[in-house]
Tab-separated table of C-alpha atoms and ligand atoms in Angstrom:
chain	number	residue	atom	x	y	z
V	1253	UNK	CA	-70.874	119.787	-103.263
V	1254	UNK	CA	-69.071	118.818	-100.073
V	1255	UNK	CA	-66.287	120.444	-98.014
V	1256	UNK	CA	-62.722	120.352	-99.292
V	1257	UNK	CA	-59.664	122.484	-98.773
V	1258	UNK	CA	-57.819	124.395	-101.475
V	1259	UNK	CA	-54.220	125.477	-101.673
V	1260	UNK	CA	-52.267	127.128	-104.456
V	1261	UNK	CA	-48.744	125.838	-104.995
V	1262	UNK	CA	-46.182	128.550	-105.693
V	1263	UNK	CA	-43.442	126.079	-106.565
V	1264	UNK	CA	-43.129	122.526	-107.802
V	1265	UNK	CA	-41.651	121.566	-104.444
V	1266	UNK	CA	-44.743	122.909	-102.654
V	1267	UNK	CA	-47.020	121.035	-105.036
V	1268	UNK	CA	-45.189	117.753	-104.539
V	1269	UNK	CA	-45.237	118.118	-100.767
V	1270	UNK	CA	-49.006	118.593	-100.753
V	1271	UNK	CA	-49.606	115.943	-103.432
V	1272	UNK	CA	-47.664	113.356	-101.489
V	1273	UNK	CA	-50.174	113.767	-98.672
V	1274	UNK	CA	-53.001	112.541	-100.867
V	1275	UNK	CA	-54.166	115.815	-102.439
V	1276	UNK	CA	-55.396	116.146	-106.022
V	1277	UNK	CA	-53.777	118.480	-108.511
V	1278	UNK	CA	-55.997	120.906	-110.369
V	1279	UNK	CA	-55.145	123.299	-113.212
V	1280	UNK	CA	-57.850	124.097	-115.813
V	1281	UNK	CA	-60.376	122.200	-113.693
V	1282	UNK	CA	-62.615	121.429	-116.667
V	1283	UNK	CA	-62.979	117.756	-115.757
V	1284	UNK	CA	-62.325	117.588	-112.046
V	1285	UNK	CA	-64.776	120.304	-110.994
V	1286	UNK	CA	-67.598	118.584	-112.917
V	1287	UNK	CA	-66.797	115.280	-111.249
V	1288	UNK	CA	-66.717	116.918	-107.828
V	1289	UNK	CA	-70.095	118.562	-108.428
V	1290	UNK	CA	-71.510	115.162	-109.340
V	1291	UNK	CA	-69.756	113.678	-106.246
V	1292	UNK	CA	-68.075	111.106	-108.498
V	1293	UNK	CA	-64.771	112.399	-107.148
V	1294	UNK	CA	-64.433	113.624	-103.578
V	1295	UNK	CA	-60.891	114.854	-102.991
V	1296	UNK	CA	-60.329	116.373	-99.555
V	1297	UNK	CA	-57.492	118.622	-100.720
V	1298	UNK	CA	-57.123	120.420	-104.042
V	1299	UNK	CA	-53.689	121.678	-104.991
V	1300	UNK	CA	-53.864	124.372	-107.640
V	1301	UNK	CA	-50.817	123.982	-109.886
V	1302	UNK	CA	-51.853	126.547	-112.497
V	1303	UNK	CA	-49.056	128.910	-111.444
V	1304	UNK	CA	-46.205	126.443	-111.984
V	1305	UNK	CA	-43.723	127.058	-114.814
V	1306	UNK	CA	-44.913	124.221	-117.047
V	1307	UNK	CA	-46.347	126.285	-119.891
V	1308	UNK	CA	-43.711	126.101	-122.596
V	1309	UNK	CA	-43.491	124.299	-125.900
V	1310	UNK	CA	-39.868	123.713	-126.793
V	1311	UNK	CA	-37.899	121.832	-129.414
V	1312	UNK	CA	-35.843	118.995	-127.966
V	1313	UNK	CA	-32.183	118.497	-128.787
V	1314	UNK	CA	-33.029	115.296	-130.618
V	1315	UNK	CA	-35.468	117.147	-132.890
V	1316	UNK	CA	-38.746	116.353	-131.167
V	1317	UNK	CA	-41.124	118.618	-129.276
V	1318	UNK	CA	-41.779	118.954	-125.570
V	1319	UNK	CA	-45.196	120.312	-124.560
V	1320	UNK	CA	-45.441	121.521	-120.974
V	1321	UNK	CA	-48.237	119.974	-118.930
V	1322	UNK	CA	-49.883	123.338	-118.275
V	1323	UNK	CA	-50.004	124.463	-121.906
V	1324	UNK	CA	-53.648	125.095	-122.759
V	1325	UNK	CA	-55.181	122.930	-125.462
V	1326	UNK	CA	-55.858	125.989	-127.622
V	1327	UNK	CA	-52.266	127.237	-127.191
V	1328	UNK	CA	-50.840	123.886	-128.250
V	1329	UNK	CA	-53.206	123.631	-131.207
V	1330	UNK	CA	-52.189	127.073	-132.466
V	1331	UNK	CA	-48.450	126.775	-131.796
V	1332	UNK	CA	-46.442	127.076	-134.989
V	1333	UNK	CA	-44.134	124.132	-134.270
V	1334	UNK	CA	-47.045	121.843	-133.445
V	1335	UNK	CA	-48.915	122.868	-136.584
V	1336	UNK	CA	-45.908	122.491	-138.851
V	1337	UNK	CA	-44.277	119.404	-137.371
V	1338	UNK	CA	-47.259	117.428	-136.057
V	1339	UNK	CA	-50.551	118.524	-137.674
V	1340	UNK	CA	-52.127	115.354	-136.261
V	1341	UNK	CA	-51.721	116.861	-132.779
V	1342	UNK	CA	-53.174	120.275	-133.583
V	1343	UNK	CA	-56.073	118.720	-135.526
V	1344	UNK	CA	-56.892	116.351	-132.653
V	1345	UNK	CA	-56.910	119.289	-130.252
V	1346	UNK	CA	-59.075	121.462	-132.480
V	1347	UNK	CA	-61.641	118.691	-132.841
V	1348	UNK	CA	-61.898	118.320	-129.042
V	1349	UNK	CA	-64.503	119.784	-126.710
V	1350	UNK	CA	-65.480	123.438	-127.324
V	1351	UNK	CA	-63.467	126.633	-127.826
V	1352	UNK	CA	-64.197	127.692	-124.243
V	1353	UNK	CA	-62.991	124.390	-122.824
V	1354	UNK	CA	-59.902	124.357	-125.029
V	1355	UNK	CA	-59.016	127.792	-123.681
V	1356	UNK	CA	-59.060	126.468	-120.106
V	1357	UNK	CA	-58.064	122.811	-120.259
V	1358	UNK	CA	-54.407	121.829	-120.177
V	1359	UNK	CA	-52.476	119.097	-121.956
V	1360	UNK	CA	-51.735	117.340	-118.647
V	1361	UNK	CA	-55.388	117.494	-117.621
V	1362	UNK	CA	-56.501	116.277	-121.013
V	1363	UNK	CA	-54.617	113.008	-120.759
V	1364	UNK	CA	-55.792	112.604	-117.155
V	1365	UNK	CA	-59.484	113.097	-118.007
V	1366	UNK	CA	-61.835	110.326	-117.016
V	1367	UNK	CA	-64.282	108.380	-119.124
V	1368	UNK	CA	-67.571	109.791	-120.376
V	1369	UNK	CA	-69.390	106.519	-119.662
V	1370	UNK	CA	-72.762	107.797	-118.417
V	1371	UNK	CA	-72.944	105.145	-115.700
V	1372	UNK	CA	-69.622	106.325	-114.299
V	1373	UNK	CA	-71.094	109.794	-113.822
V	1374	UNK	CA	-74.377	108.492	-112.378
V	1375	UNK	CA	-73.620	107.732	-108.733
V	1376	UNK	CA	-76.750	105.568	-108.468
V	1377	UNK	CA	-75.449	103.120	-111.127
V	1378	UNK	CA	-73.123	100.156	-110.592
V	1379	UNK	CA	-69.638	101.098	-111.781
V	1380	UNK	CA	-66.401	99.283	-111.004
V	1381	UNK	CA	-64.367	102.274	-112.100
V	1382	UNK	CA	-66.044	104.605	-109.618
V	1383	UNK	CA	-66.699	102.019	-106.909
V	1384	UNK	CA	-64.559	98.870	-107.253
V	1385	UNK	CA	-66.536	95.643	-106.927
V	1386	UNK	CA	-69.932	97.247	-107.517
V	1387	UNK	CA	-70.385	95.842	-111.043
V	1388	UNK	CA	-70.627	97.380	-114.487
V	1389	UNK	CA	-73.996	98.728	-115.594
V	1390	UNK	CA	-72.732	99.223	-119.145
V	1391	UNK	CA	-72.000	95.546	-119.826
V	1392	UNK	CA	-75.695	94.792	-120.298
V	1393	UNK	CA	-76.937	98.367	-120.473
V	1394	UNK	CA	-76.776	101.012	-123.156
V	1395	UNK	CA	-73.287	100.485	-124.543
V	1396	UNK	CA	-73.415	101.994	-128.019
V	1397	UNK	CA	-70.566	104.422	-127.293
V	1398	UNK	CA	-68.419	101.931	-125.403
V	1399	UNK	CA	-65.198	100.156	-126.276
V	1400	UNK	CA	-64.618	97.164	-128.529
V	1401	UNK	CA	-60.889	96.857	-127.828
V	1402	UNK	CA	-59.007	96.408	-124.563
V	1403	UNK	CA	-62.134	95.662	-122.573
V	1404	UNK	CA	-62.443	93.336	-119.588
V	1405	UNK	CA	-65.320	91.787	-117.680
V	1406	UNK	CA	-65.088	94.660	-115.212
V	1407	UNK	CA	-65.144	97.709	-117.525
V	1408	UNK	CA	-65.815	98.548	-121.175
V	1409	UNK	CA	-65.510	102.333	-121.076
V	1410	UNK	CA	-63.610	104.246	-123.763
V	1411	UNK	CA	-60.872	106.755	-123.094
V	1412	UNK	CA	-62.314	110.110	-124.194
V	1413	UNK	CA	-59.252	112.125	-125.232
V	1414	UNK	CA	-58.510	112.943	-128.869
V	1415	UNK	CA	-55.006	114.307	-128.453
V	1416	UNK	CA	-54.054	111.168	-126.510
V	1417	UNK	CA	-54.764	109.205	-129.706
V	1418	UNK	CA	-52.278	111.388	-131.579
V	1419	UNK	CA	-49.731	110.990	-128.758
V	1420	UNK	CA	-50.222	107.221	-128.855
V	1421	UNK	CA	-49.737	107.102	-132.612
V	1422	UNK	CA	-46.552	109.203	-132.425
V	1423	UNK	CA	-45.177	107.180	-129.494
V	1424	UNK	CA	-44.867	110.151	-127.193
V	1425	UNK	CA	-43.560	109.928	-123.648
V	1426	UNK	CA	-45.005	111.358	-120.439
V	1427	UNK	CA	-42.598	113.184	-118.135
V	1428	UNK	CA	-43.380	112.838	-114.446
V	1429	UNK	CA	-42.000	114.379	-111.306
V	1430	UNK	CA	-42.665	112.938	-107.880
V	1431	UNK	CA	-41.248	112.568	-104.397
V	1432	UNK	CA	-38.944	109.878	-105.842
V	1433	UNK	CA	-37.615	112.122	-108.621
V	1434	UNK	CA	-38.210	112.275	-112.383
V	1435	UNK	CA	-39.535	109.485	-114.549
V	1436	UNK	CA	-40.251	109.185	-118.241
V	1437	UNK	CA	-43.018	106.763	-119.184
V	1438	UNK	CA	-43.902	105.724	-122.746
V	1439	UNK	CA	-47.409	106.892	-123.570
V	1440	UNK	CA	-48.399	103.292	-124.273
V	1441	UNK	CA	-47.601	102.405	-120.650
V	1442	UNK	CA	-49.039	105.534	-119.057
V	1443	UNK	CA	-52.740	104.860	-119.648
V	1444	UNK	CA	-53.859	101.531	-118.210
V	1445	UNK	CA	-56.336	99.059	-119.616
V	1446	UNK	CA	-59.047	98.188	-117.071
V	1447	UNK	CA	-58.182	94.539	-116.409
V	1448	UNK	CA	-59.476	93.738	-112.932
V	1449	UNK	CA	-58.713	97.238	-111.585
V	1450	UNK	CA	-60.587	99.725	-113.801
V	1451	UNK	CA	-60.406	102.322	-111.033
V	1452	UNK	CA	-56.652	102.604	-111.712
V	1453	UNK	CA	-56.331	104.502	-114.982
V	1454	UNK	CA	-52.803	105.915	-115.126
V	1455	UNK	CA	-49.405	104.542	-114.162
V	1456	UNK	CA	-48.873	107.329	-111.657
V	1457	UNK	CA	-47.187	106.891	-108.324
V	1458	UNK	CA	-48.398	108.659	-105.221
V	1459	UNK	CA	-47.862	112.411	-105.453
V	1460	UNK	CA	-46.507	112.365	-109.018
V	1461	UNK	CA	-47.128	115.336	-111.258
V	1462	UNK	CA	-47.132	115.369	-115.063
V	1463	UNK	CA	-44.594	117.969	-116.204
V	1464	UNK	CA	-44.657	117.484	-119.981
V	1465	UNK	CA	-45.485	115.290	-122.935
V	1466	UNK	CA	-42.632	114.779	-125.369
V	1467	UNK	CA	-43.092	113.823	-128.992
V	1468	UNK	CA	-40.036	112.070	-130.416
V	1469	UNK	CA	-38.303	113.145	-133.613
V	1470	UNK	CA	-39.614	111.421	-136.695
V	1471	UNK	CA	-38.111	111.243	-140.172
V	1472	UNK	CA	-39.036	114.060	-142.551
V	1473	UNK	CA	-41.019	114.719	-144.607
V	1474	UNK	CA	-43.839	113.521	-142.369
V	1475	UNK	CA	-47.469	113.917	-143.333
V	1476	UNK	CA	-50.022	113.510	-140.581
V	1477	UNK	CA	-53.628	114.187	-139.680
V	1478	UNK	CA	-56.560	113.260	-137.447
V	1479	UNK	CA	-60.072	112.184	-138.398
V	1480	UNK	CA	-62.880	112.114	-135.854
V	1481	UNK	CA	-66.244	110.484	-136.529
V	1482	UNK	CA	-69.044	111.453	-134.149
V	1483	UNK	CA	-72.798	111.796	-133.913
V	1484	UNK	CA	-72.671	115.567	-134.398
V	1485	UNK	CA	-70.015	117.828	-135.805
V	1486	UNK	CA	-69.019	119.739	-132.678
V	1487	UNK	CA	-68.714	119.317	-128.934
V	1488	UNK	CA	-69.020	115.552	-129.087
V	1489	UNK	CA	-66.810	112.585	-128.296
V	1490	UNK	CA	-65.587	110.209	-130.983
V	1491	UNK	CA	-67.439	107.092	-132.034
V	1492	UNK	CA	-64.248	106.300	-133.910
V	1493	UNK	CA	-61.172	108.321	-134.780
V	1494	UNK	CA	-57.857	107.781	-136.522
V	1495	UNK	CA	-54.477	109.462	-136.045
V	1496	UNK	CA	-52.141	108.785	-138.953
V	1497	UNK	CA	-48.550	109.868	-139.673
V	1498	UNK	CA	-46.621	108.634	-142.705
V	1499	UNK	CA	-43.073	109.159	-143.902
V	1500	UNK	CA	-42.783	108.378	-147.601
V	1501	UNK	CA	-39.406	108.438	-149.293
V	1502	UNK	CA	-38.489	107.259	-152.774
V	1503	UNK	CA	-42.129	106.351	-153.342
V	1504	UNK	CA	-42.140	103.888	-150.430
V	1505	UNK	CA	-43.684	104.194	-146.951
V	1506	UNK	CA	-40.683	104.059	-144.616
V	1507	UNK	CA	-42.481	104.945	-141.369
V	1508	UNK	CA	-46.129	104.593	-140.363
V	1509	UNK	CA	-47.681	105.653	-137.054
V	1510	UNK	CA	-51.355	104.865	-136.639
V	1511	UNK	CA	-53.724	104.829	-133.652
V	1512	UNK	CA	-57.475	104.820	-133.133
V	1513	UNK	CA	-59.767	106.539	-130.647
V	1514	UNK	CA	-63.352	106.012	-129.536
V	1515	UNK	CA	-62.961	102.245	-129.714
V	1516	UNK	CA	-60.498	101.287	-126.976
V	1517	UNK	CA	-60.383	101.465	-123.219
V	1518	UNK	CA	-57.171	103.369	-123.958
V	1519	UNK	CA	-56.111	105.074	-127.213
V	1520	UNK	CA	-55.439	102.090	-129.448
V	1521	UNK	CA	-52.171	101.698	-131.333
V	1522	UNK	CA	-52.791	99.885	-134.604
V	1523	UNK	CA	-49.584	97.866	-134.920
V	1524	UNK	CA	-51.052	95.475	-137.483
V	1525	UNK	CA	-52.025	98.388	-139.740
V	1526	UNK	CA	-48.553	99.906	-139.412
V	1527	UNK	CA	-46.946	96.586	-140.369
V	1528	UNK	CA	-49.095	96.382	-143.479
V	1529	UNK	CA	-47.968	99.838	-144.590
V	1530	UNK	CA	-44.218	99.887	-143.988
V	1531	UNK	CA	-42.142	99.081	-147.052
V	1532	UNK	CA	-45.065	99.399	-149.473
V	1533	UNK	CA	-45.925	101.952	-152.124
V	1534	UNK	CA	-48.951	104.163	-151.378
V	1535	UNK	CA	-52.030	103.021	-153.278
V	1536	UNK	CA	-55.785	102.790	-152.917
V	1537	UNK	CA	-55.507	99.042	-152.606
V	1538	UNK	CA	-52.946	99.353	-149.811
V	1539	UNK	CA	-55.133	101.681	-147.730
V	1540	UNK	CA	-58.029	99.245	-147.983
V	1541	UNK	CA	-55.907	96.215	-147.178
V	1542	UNK	CA	-54.146	97.852	-144.225
V	1543	UNK	CA	-57.383	99.200	-142.746
V	1544	UNK	CA	-58.808	95.684	-142.747
V	1545	UNK	CA	-56.458	95.008	-139.818
V	1546	UNK	CA	-57.744	97.955	-137.737
V	1547	UNK	CA	-60.294	96.039	-135.706
V	1548	UNK	CA	-58.096	93.017	-135.031
V	1549	UNK	CA	-59.095	91.538	-131.664
V	1550	UNK	CA	-62.313	93.575	-131.366
V	1551	UNK	CA	-65.000	92.304	-128.995
V	1552	UNK	CA	-68.182	94.243	-129.729
V	1553	UNK	CA	-70.986	94.579	-127.180
V	1554	UNK	CA	-74.729	94.378	-127.785
V	1555	UNK	CA	-75.099	97.932	-129.147
V	1556	UNK	CA	-71.743	98.846	-130.637
V	1557	UNK	CA	-71.106	96.180	-133.290
V	1558	UNK	CA	-71.228	98.963	-135.896
V	1559	UNK	CA	-67.907	100.275	-134.586
V	1560	UNK	CA	-65.992	97.370	-136.136
V	1561	UNK	CA	-66.807	98.413	-139.697
V	1562	UNK	CA	-66.808	102.125	-138.858
V	1563	UNK	CA	-63.295	101.845	-137.440
V	1564	UNK	CA	-61.982	100.171	-140.593
V	1565	UNK	CA	-63.566	102.838	-142.783
V	1566	UNK	CA	-62.283	105.647	-140.564
V	1567	UNK	CA	-58.732	104.338	-140.772
V	1568	UNK	CA	-58.959	103.717	-144.510
V	1569	UNK	CA	-60.245	107.212	-145.159
V	1570	UNK	CA	-57.562	108.853	-143.058
V	1571	UNK	CA	-54.812	106.777	-144.670
V	1572	UNK	CA	-56.059	108.049	-148.022
V	1573	UNK	CA	-56.219	111.679	-146.799
V	1574	UNK	CA	-52.696	111.595	-145.363
V	1575	UNK	CA	-51.033	109.244	-147.835
V	1576	UNK	CA	-52.836	110.157	-151.029
V	1577	UNK	CA	-53.561	107.515	-153.601
V	1578	UNK	CA	-52.351	106.382	-156.949
L	2718	SF4	FE1	-68.176	101.930	-114.910
L	2718	SF4	FE2	-66.538	101.107	-116.811
L	2718	SF4	FE3	-68.829	99.901	-116.500
L	2718	SF4	FE4	-68.808	102.412	-117.398
L	2718	SF4	S1	-68.006	100.644	-118.439
L	2718	SF4	S2	-70.168	101.517	-115.838
L	2718	SF4	S3	-67.017	103.236	-116.334
L	2718	SF4	S4	-67.168	99.962	-115.004
């Protein structure tokens, strides 16, 4: 460890004042403390925001749901409105991390968590995300768990969050508060693909704080769910995952929201799959045909070619689970 200072913000105004000076916000601390121990991250000032009033889950006037940034993962997973309205969110949360971590980690921290690429956490390895311009040890190293979508020549790391995949599928928005006021950013624009600046992972401005994630209203009835495929059944990150939400009315799919995890440098919205589904009648043949589009644009690496087929099968299976078959 190394020296740093710590301050606890009593109000949002206090937090923003300290954050604007280059401090790092901390709440559950389940990611940041690990990274500090490993000296991957070396913030000089930690601003504890765990006491701020951002712990509510509320229905929005438009019929969606707003989840405060400091709601614990386990609280969100168990919340009645989340379970009833968006099972895909509660399932993604329950399949994340461990019970202990879910009891500490917050929704805001979850979407801010950094990649589990082992080279990123090994300070002796070349890593453009940790040290821009140093190279990428994963490109020609052990890259079985790495991304096949959204990669660049500078970084091929996956985004590790499960609930972010559900948020991406549902087209959630991220609510931010900063020295310049409030902003609402579509989830699809909040997490950044690596491009030539893999060290920049979120579309945050200096000093900005996540206050909430808002899920928009969707037509009812809506069936949804999350499937996670991994090397072991608990406490493991996804090799592939699929978040699916379908609105079927009059025997026809009117709305389809689909995203994949474990395969992209950010949670990956499957627009081509959605297009295949909308306006069609649920059937076994449709699930298979739509899932064929899941890996469109994939660029596998030396050790993760298996993810192309695994992704298609993951999406197909979850379409069948959520949509049923005839
Ligand atoms: Fe670093 Fe990204 Fe390469 Fe991993 S994949 S070593 S995080 S640059």
